[in-house]
PDB file of C-alpha atoms in Angstrom:
ATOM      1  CA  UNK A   1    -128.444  62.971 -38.035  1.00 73.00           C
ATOM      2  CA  UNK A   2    -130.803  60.312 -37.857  1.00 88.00           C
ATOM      3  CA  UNK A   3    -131.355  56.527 -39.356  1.00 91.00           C
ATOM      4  CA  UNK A   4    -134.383  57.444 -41.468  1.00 91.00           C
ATOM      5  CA  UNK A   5    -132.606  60.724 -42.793  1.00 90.00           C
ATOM      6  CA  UNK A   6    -129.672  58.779 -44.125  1.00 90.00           C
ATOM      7  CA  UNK A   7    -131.604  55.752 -45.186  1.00 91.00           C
ATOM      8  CA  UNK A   8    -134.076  58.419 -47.144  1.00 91.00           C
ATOM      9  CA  UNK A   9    -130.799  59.696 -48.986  1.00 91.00           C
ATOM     10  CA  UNK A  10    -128.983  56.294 -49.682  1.00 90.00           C
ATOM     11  CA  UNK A  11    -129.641  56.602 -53.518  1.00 90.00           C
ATOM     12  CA  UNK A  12    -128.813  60.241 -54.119  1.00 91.00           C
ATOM     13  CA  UNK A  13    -125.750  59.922 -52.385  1.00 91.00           C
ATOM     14  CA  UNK A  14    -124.728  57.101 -53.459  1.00 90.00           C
ATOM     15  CA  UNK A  15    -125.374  59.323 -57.226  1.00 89.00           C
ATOM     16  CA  UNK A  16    -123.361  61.607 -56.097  1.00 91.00           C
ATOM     17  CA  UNK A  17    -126.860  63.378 -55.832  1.00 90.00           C
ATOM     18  CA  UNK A  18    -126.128  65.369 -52.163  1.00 89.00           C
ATOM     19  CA  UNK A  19    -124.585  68.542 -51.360  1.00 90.00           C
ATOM     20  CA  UNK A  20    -120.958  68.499 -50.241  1.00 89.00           C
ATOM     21  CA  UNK A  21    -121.867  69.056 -46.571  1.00 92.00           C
ATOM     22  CA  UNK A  22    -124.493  66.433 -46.673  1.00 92.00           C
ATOM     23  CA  UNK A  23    -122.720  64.136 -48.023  1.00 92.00           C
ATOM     24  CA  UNK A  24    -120.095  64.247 -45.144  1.00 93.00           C
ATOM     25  CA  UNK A  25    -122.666  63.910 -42.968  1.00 93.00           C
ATOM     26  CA  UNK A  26    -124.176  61.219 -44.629  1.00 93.00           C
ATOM     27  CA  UNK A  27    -121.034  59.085 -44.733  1.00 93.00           C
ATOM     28  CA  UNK A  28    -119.903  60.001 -41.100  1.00 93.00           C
ATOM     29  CA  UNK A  29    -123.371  58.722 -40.007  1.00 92.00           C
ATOM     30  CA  UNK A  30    -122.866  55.338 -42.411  1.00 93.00           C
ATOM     31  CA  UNK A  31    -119.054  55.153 -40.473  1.00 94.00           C
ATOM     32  CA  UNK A  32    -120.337  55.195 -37.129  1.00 93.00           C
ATOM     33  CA  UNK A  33    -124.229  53.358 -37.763  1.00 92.00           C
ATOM     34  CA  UNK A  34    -123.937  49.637 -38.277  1.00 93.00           C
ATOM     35  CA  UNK A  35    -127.413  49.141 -39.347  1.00 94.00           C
ATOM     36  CA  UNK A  36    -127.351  51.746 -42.404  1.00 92.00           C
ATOM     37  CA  UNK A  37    -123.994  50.858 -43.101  1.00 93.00           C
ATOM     38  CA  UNK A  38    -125.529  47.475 -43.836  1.00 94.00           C
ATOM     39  CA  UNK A  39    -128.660  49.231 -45.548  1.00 92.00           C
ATOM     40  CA  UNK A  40    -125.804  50.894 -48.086  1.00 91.00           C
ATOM     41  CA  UNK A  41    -124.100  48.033 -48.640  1.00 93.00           C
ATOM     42  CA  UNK A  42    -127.302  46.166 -49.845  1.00 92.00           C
ATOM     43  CA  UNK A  43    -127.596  49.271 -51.914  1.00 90.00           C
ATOM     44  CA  UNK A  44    -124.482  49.114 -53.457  1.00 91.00           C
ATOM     45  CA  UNK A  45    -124.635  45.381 -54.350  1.00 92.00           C
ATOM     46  CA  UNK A  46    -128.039  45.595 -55.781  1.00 90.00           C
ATOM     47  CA  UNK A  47    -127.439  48.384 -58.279  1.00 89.00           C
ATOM     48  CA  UNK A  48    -124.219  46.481 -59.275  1.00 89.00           C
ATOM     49  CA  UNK A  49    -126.299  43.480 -60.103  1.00 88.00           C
ATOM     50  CA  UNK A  50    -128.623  45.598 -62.041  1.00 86.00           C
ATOM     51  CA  UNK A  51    -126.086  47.278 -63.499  1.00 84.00           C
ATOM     52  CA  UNK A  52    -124.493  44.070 -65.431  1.00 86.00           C
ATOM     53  CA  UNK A  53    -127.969  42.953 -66.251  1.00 84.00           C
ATOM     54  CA  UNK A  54    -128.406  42.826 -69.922  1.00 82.00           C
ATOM     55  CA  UNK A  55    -130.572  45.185 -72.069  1.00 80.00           C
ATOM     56  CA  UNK A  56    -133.543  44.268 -73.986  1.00 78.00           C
ATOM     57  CA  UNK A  57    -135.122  44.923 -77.314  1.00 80.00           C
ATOM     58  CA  UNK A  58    -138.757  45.054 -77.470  1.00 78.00           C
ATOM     59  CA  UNK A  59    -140.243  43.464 -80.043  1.00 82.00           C
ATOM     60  CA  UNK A  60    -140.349  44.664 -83.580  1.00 82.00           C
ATOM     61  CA  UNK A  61    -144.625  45.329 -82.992  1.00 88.00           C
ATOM     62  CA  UNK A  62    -144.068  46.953 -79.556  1.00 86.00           C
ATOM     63  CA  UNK A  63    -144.120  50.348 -80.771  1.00 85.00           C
ATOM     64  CA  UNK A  64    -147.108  49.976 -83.143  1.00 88.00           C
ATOM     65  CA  UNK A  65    -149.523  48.137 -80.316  1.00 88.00           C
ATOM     66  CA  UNK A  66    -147.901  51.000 -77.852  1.00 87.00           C
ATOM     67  CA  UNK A  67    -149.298  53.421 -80.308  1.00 88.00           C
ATOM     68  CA  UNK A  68    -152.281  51.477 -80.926  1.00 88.00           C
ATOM     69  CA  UNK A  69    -153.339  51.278 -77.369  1.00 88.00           C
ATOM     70  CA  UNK A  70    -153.067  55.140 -76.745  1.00 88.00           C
ATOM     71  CA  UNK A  71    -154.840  55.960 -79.888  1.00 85.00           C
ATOM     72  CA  UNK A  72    -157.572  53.918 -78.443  1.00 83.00           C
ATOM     73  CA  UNK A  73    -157.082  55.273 -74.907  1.00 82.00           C
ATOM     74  CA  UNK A  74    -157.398  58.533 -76.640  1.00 78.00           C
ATOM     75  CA  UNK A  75    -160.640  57.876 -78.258  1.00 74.00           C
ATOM     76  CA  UNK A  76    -162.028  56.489 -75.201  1.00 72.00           C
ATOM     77  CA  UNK A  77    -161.237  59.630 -73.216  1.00 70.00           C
ATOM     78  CA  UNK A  78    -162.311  62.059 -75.647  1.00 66.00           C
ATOM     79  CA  UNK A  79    -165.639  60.026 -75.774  1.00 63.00           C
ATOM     80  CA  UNK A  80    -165.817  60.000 -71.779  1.00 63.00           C
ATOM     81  CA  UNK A  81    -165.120  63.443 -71.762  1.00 61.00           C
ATOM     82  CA  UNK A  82    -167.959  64.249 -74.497  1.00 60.00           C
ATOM     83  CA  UNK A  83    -170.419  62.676 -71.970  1.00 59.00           C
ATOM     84  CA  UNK A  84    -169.116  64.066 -69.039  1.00 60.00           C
ATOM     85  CA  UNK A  85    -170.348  67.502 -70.258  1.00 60.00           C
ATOM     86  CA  UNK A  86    -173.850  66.536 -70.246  1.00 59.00           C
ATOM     87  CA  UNK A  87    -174.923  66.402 -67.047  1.00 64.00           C
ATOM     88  CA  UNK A  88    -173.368  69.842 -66.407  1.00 69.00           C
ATOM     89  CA  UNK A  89    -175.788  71.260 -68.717  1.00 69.00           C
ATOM     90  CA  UNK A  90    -178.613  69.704 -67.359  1.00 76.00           C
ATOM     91  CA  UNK A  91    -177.269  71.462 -64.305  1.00 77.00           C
ATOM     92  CA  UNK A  92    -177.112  74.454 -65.699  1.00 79.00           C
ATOM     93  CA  UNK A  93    -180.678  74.355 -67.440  1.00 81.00           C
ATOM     94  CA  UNK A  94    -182.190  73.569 -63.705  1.00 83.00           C
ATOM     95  CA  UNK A  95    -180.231  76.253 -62.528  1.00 84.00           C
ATOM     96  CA  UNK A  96    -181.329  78.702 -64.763  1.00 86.00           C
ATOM     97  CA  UNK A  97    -185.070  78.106 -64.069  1.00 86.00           C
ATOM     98  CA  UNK A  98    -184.473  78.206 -60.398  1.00 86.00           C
ATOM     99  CA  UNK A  99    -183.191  81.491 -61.090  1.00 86.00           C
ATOM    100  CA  UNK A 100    -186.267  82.540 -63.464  1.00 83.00           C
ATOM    101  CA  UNK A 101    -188.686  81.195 -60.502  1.00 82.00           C
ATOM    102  CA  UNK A 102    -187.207  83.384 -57.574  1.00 82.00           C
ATOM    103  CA  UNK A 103    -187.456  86.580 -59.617  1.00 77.00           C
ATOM    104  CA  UNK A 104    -190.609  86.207 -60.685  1.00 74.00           C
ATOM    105  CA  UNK A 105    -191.508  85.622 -56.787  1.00 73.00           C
ATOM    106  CA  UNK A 106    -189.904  88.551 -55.845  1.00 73.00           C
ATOM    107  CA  UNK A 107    -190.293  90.962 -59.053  1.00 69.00           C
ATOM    108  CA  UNK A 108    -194.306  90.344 -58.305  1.00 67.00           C
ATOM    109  CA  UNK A 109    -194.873  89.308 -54.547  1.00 65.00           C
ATOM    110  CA  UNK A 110    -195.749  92.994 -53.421  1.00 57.00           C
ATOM    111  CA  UNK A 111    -199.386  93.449 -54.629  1.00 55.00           C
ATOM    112  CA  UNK A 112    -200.155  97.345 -55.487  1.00 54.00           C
ATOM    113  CA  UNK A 113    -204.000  96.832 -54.329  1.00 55.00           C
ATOM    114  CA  UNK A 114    -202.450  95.984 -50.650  1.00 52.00           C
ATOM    115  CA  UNK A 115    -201.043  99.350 -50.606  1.00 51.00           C
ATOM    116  CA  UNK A 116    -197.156  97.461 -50.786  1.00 56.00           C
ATOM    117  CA  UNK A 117    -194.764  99.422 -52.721  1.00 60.00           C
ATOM    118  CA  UNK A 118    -193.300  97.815 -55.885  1.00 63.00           C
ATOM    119  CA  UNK A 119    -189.815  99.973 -55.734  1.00 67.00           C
ATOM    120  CA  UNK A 120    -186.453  98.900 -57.481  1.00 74.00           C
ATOM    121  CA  UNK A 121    -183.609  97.814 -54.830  1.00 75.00           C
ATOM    122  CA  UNK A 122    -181.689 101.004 -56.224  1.00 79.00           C
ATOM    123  CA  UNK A 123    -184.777 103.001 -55.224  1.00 76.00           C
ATOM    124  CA  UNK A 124    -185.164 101.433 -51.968  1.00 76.00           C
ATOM    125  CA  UNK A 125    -181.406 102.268 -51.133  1.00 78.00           C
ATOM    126  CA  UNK A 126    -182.003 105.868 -52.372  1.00 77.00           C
ATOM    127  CA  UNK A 127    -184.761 106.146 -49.693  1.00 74.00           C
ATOM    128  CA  UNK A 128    -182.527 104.904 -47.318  1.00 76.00           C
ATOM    129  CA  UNK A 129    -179.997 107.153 -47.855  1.00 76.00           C
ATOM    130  CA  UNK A 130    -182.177 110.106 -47.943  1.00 73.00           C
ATOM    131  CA  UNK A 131    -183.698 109.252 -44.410  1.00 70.00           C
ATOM    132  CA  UNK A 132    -180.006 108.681 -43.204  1.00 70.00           C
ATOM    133  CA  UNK A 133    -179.103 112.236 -44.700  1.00 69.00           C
ATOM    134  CA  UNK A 134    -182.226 114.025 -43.267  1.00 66.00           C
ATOM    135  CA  UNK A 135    -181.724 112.183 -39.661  1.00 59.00           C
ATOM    136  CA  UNK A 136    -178.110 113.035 -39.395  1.00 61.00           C
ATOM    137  CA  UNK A 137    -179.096 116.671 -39.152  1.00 58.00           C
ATOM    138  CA  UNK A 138    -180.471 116.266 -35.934  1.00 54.00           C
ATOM    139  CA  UNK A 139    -177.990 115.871 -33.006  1.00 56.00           C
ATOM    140  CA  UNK A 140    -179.307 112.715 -31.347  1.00 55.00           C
ATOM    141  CA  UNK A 141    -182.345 112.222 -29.372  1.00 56.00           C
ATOM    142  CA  UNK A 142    -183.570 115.654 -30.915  1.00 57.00           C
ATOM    143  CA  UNK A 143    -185.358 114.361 -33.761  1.00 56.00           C
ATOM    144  CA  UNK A 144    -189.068 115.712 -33.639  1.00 57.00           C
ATOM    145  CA  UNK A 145    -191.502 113.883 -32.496  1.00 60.00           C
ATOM    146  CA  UNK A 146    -192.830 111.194 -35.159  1.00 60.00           C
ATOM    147  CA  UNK A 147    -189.081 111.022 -36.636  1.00 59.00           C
ATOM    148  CA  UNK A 148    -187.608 108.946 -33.973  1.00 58.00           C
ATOM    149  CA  UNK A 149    -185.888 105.819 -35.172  1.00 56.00           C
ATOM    150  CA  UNK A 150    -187.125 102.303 -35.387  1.00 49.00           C
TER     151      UNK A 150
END
């Protein structure tokens, strides 16, 4: 077991916080380890002092400004919040037509005059298939002539 282990554990076992096996180990480390012996001793004395410390009362208008100040805190973030939104739909506007403009580029980019056909992707994938279908009937390299793949 090493220094910063025990001195990371001080407070819980001094709580009685630790396991019982680590607190054995804990306190056979503080027997034998001058310098975190020291460290729990400080420990010790300082939550004694704090210990006979007195209480305090707030003051009679703590809990009303407490409330006041998260009521405003409140209103504040809701308002934040409310303009926060904004520029997410402006966003989302500018996305939109972005998406509007590339279909329209590609819904009418093949011209039918240029002898380009204007087919669906579903279409295109059902042609694709077909060829795929027809060529796998063929072992390979006896497609007829004309047929061969790209």
């Amino acid at each position: 077991m090493n220094c910063t282990y025990v001195l990371n554990r001080l407070s819980p076992y001094m709580d009685g916080e630790l396991s019982g096996d680590e607190m054995l180990r804990v306190k056979t480390h503080l027997q034998g380890c001058a310098r975190c012996a020291k460290s729990y001793d400080s420990c010790v004395a300082l939550k004694h002092l704090v210990s006979k410390m007195p209480g305090r009362q707030p003051d009679p208008e703590f809990e009303a400004r407490l409330l006041s100040a998260m009521r405003n805190l409140r209103a504040e973030t809701a308002k934040a919040d409310t303009m926060a939104i904004w520029p997410s739909w402006r966003m989302a506007v500018a996305l939109a037509a972005a998406a509007v403009a590339a279909f329209g580029v590609l819904y009418f980019r093949d011209d039918p005059n240029t002898g380009q056909n204007n087919l669906t992707a579903s279409q295109e994938i059902a042609l694709d298939q077909d060829w795929n279908n027809a060529a796998s009937a063929f072992p390979a390299n006896t497609l007829p002539a004309g047929l061969e793949g790209n």
